[in-house]
Short mmCIF file of C-alpha atoms in Angstrom, two decimals:
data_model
loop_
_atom_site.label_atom_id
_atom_site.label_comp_id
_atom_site.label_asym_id
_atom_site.label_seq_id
_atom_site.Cartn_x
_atom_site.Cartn_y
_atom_site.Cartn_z
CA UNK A 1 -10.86 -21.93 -37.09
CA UNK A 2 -10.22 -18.41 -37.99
CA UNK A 3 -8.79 -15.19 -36.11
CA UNK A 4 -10.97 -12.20 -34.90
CA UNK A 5 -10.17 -8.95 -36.46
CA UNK A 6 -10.09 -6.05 -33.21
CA UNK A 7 -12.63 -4.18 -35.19
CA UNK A 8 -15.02 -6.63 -34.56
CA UNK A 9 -14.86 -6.66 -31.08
CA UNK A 10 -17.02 -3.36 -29.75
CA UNK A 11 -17.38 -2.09 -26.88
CA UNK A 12 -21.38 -0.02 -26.09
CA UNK A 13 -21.48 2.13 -23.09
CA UNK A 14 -24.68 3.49 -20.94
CA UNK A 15 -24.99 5.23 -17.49
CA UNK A 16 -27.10 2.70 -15.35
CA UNK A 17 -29.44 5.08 -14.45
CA UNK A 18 -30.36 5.97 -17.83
CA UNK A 19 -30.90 2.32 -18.47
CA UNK A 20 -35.01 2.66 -18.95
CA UNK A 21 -34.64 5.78 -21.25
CA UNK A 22 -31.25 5.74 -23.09
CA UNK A 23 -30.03 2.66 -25.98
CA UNK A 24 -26.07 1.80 -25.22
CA UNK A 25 -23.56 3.58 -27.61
CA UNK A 26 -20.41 2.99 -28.71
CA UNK A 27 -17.54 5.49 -28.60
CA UNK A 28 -16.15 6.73 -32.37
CA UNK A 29 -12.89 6.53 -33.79
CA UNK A 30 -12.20 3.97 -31.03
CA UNK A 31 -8.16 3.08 -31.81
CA UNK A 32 -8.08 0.23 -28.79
CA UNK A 33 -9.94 -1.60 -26.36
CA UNK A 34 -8.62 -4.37 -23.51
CA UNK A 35 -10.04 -5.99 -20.88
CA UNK A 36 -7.86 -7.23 -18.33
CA UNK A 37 -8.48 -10.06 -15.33
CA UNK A 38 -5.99 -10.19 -12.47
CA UNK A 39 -6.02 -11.98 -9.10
CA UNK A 40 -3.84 -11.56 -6.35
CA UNK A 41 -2.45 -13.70 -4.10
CA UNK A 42 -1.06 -13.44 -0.28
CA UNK A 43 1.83 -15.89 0.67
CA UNK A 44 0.99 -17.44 4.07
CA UNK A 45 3.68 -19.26 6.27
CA UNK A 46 2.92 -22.64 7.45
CA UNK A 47 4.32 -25.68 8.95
CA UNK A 48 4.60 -27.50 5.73
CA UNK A 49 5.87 -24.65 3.74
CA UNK A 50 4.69 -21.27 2.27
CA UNK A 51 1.18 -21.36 0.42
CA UNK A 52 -0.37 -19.23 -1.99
CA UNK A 53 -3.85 -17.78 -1.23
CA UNK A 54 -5.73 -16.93 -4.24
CA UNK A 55 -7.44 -13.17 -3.98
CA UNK A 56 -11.13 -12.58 -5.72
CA UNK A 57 -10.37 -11.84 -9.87
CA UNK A 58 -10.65 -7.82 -10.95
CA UNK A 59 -11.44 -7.11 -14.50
CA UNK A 60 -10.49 -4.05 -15.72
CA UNK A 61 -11.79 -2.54 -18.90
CA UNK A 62 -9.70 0.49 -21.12
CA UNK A 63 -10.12 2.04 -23.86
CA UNK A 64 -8.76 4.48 -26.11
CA UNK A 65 -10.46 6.73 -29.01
CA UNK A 66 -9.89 10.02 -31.42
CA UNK A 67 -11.59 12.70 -29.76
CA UNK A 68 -14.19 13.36 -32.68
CA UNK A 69 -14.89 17.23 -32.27
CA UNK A 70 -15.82 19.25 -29.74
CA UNK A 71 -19.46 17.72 -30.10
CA UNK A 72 -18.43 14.62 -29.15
CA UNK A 73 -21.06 13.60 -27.08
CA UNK A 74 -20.48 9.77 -25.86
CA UNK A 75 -17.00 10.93 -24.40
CA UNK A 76 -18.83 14.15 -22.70
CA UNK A 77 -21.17 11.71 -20.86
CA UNK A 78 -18.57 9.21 -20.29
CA UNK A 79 -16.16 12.04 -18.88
CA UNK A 80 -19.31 13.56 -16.92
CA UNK A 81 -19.71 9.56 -15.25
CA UNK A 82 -16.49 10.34 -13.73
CA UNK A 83 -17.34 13.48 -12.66
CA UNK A 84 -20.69 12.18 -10.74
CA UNK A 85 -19.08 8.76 -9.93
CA UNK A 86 -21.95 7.11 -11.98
CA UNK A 87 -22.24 3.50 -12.40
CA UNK A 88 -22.19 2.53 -16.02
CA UNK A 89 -23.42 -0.36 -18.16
CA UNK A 90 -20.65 -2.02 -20.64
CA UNK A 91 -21.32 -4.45 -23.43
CA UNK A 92 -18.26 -6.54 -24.88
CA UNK A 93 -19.73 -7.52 -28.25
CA UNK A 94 -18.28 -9.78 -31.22
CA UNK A 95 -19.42 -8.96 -34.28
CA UNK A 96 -18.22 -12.24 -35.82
CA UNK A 97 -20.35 -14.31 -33.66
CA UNK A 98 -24.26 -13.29 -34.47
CA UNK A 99 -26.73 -15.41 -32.11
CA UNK A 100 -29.21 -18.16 -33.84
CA UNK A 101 -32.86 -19.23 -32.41
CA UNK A 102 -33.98 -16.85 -29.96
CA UNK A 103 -31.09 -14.62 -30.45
CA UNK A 104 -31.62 -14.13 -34.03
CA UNK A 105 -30.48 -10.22 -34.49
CA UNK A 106 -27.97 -10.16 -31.71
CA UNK A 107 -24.15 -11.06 -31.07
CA UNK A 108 -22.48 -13.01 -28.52
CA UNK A 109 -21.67 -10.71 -25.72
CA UNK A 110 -20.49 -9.99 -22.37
CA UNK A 111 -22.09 -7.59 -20.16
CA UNK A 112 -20.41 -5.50 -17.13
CA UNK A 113 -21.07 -3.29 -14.54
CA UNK A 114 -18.19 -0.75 -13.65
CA UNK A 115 -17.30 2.76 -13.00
CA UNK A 116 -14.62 4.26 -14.90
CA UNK A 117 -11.49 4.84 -12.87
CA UNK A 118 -9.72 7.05 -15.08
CA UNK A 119 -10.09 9.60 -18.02
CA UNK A 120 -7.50 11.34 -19.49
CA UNK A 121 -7.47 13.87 -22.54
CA UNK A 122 -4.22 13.79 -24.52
CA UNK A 123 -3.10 16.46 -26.76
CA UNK A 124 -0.03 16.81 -28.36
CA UNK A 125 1.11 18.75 -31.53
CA UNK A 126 2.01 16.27 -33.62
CA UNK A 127 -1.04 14.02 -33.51
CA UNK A 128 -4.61 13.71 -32.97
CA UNK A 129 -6.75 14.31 -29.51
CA UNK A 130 -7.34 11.18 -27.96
CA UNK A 131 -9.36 10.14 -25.13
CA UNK A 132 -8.72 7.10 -22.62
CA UNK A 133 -10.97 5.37 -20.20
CA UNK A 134 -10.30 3.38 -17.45
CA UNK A 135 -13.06 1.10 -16.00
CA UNK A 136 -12.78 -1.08 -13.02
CA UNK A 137 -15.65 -3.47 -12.91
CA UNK A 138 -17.75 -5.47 -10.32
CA UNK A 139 -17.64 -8.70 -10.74
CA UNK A 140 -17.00 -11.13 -13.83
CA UNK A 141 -19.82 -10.10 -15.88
CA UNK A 142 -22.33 -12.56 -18.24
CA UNK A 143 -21.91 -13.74 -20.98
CA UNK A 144 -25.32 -13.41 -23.77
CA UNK A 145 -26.49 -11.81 -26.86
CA UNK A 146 -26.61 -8.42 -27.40
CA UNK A 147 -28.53 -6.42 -29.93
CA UNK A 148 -26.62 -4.39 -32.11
CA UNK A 149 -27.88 -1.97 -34.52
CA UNK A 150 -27.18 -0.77 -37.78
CA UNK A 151 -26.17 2.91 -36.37
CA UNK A 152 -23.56 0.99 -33.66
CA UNK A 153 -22.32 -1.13 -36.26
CA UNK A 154 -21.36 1.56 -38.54
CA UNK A 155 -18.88 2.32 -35.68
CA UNK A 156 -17.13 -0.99 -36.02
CA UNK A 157 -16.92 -0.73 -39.60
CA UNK A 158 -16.77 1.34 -43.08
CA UNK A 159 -19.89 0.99 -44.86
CA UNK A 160 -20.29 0.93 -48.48
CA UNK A 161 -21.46 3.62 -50.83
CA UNK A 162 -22.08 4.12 -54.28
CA UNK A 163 -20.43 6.02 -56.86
CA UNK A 164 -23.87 8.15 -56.86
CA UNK A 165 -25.40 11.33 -55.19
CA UNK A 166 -27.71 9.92 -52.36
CA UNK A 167 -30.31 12.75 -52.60
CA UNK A 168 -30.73 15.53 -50.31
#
């Protein structure tokens, strides 16, 4: 048994609508990701004593990233899903877990619907722009494989180069 590194777990991101046109992407410079389950309860009085009545689960999904530049076009759509109140697509993928048989290529994943609840822009003078999501999501999600490509991974990870000029 071994531990998961955060930087293996990634987070990809696509408006619903754009589902038939659009691959999922990830956000860069991502610094934190959480997803959250909670359930209420109500207390209800009875003969016998007080019981506990167990609410439906919410998941909540947030994340937090370096605002790249002012090109930075994954948190422009994401900030612009607020702004239309569009449903979005969200894949939880680890990285450490690649699929076998028929899932040959892809990682174990979970998959989400949600719209994001919150966006904020922070800048202050001593450190970097950051942005940070909020997503609330309908129900529990699925669990599956996910493909992943090379360009997506890249956000998950440093890769390696050579000591030599790669051409022009």
């Amino acid at each position: 048994m071994s531990v998961i590194k955060g930087k293996r777990i990634m987070y990809l991101y696509r408006v619903l609508a754009e589902s038939a046109t659009t691959d999922a992407e990830g956000m860069a410079f991502t610094t934190e990701n959480s997803r959250t389950k909670s359930r209420d309860s109500d207390a209800v009085a009875t003969k016998d004593g007080t019981i506990r009545v167990p609410g439906e689960v919410e998941t909540e999904i947030s994340t937090t990233a370096l605002f790249a530049d002012e090109n930075d076009k994954m948190i422009a759509k994401l900030e612009k899903a607020i702004d239309d109140g569009s449903k979005l697509e969200i894949w939880e993928v680890n990285l450490d877990k690649p699929g076998s048989g028929d899932d040959a290529g892809k990682y174990a994943s979970k998959y989400f619907w949600g719209y994001i609840t919150s966006f904020e822009l922070t800048s202050n003078s001593e450190d970097h722009v950051e942005a940070s999501l909020d997503l609330g999501i309908e129900g529990s999600g699925e669990d599956g494989y996910a493909t992943v490509t090379d360009e997506q991974q890249e956000l998950a990870k440093y890769v390696f180069a050579d000591t030599v000029k790669t051409g022009a």
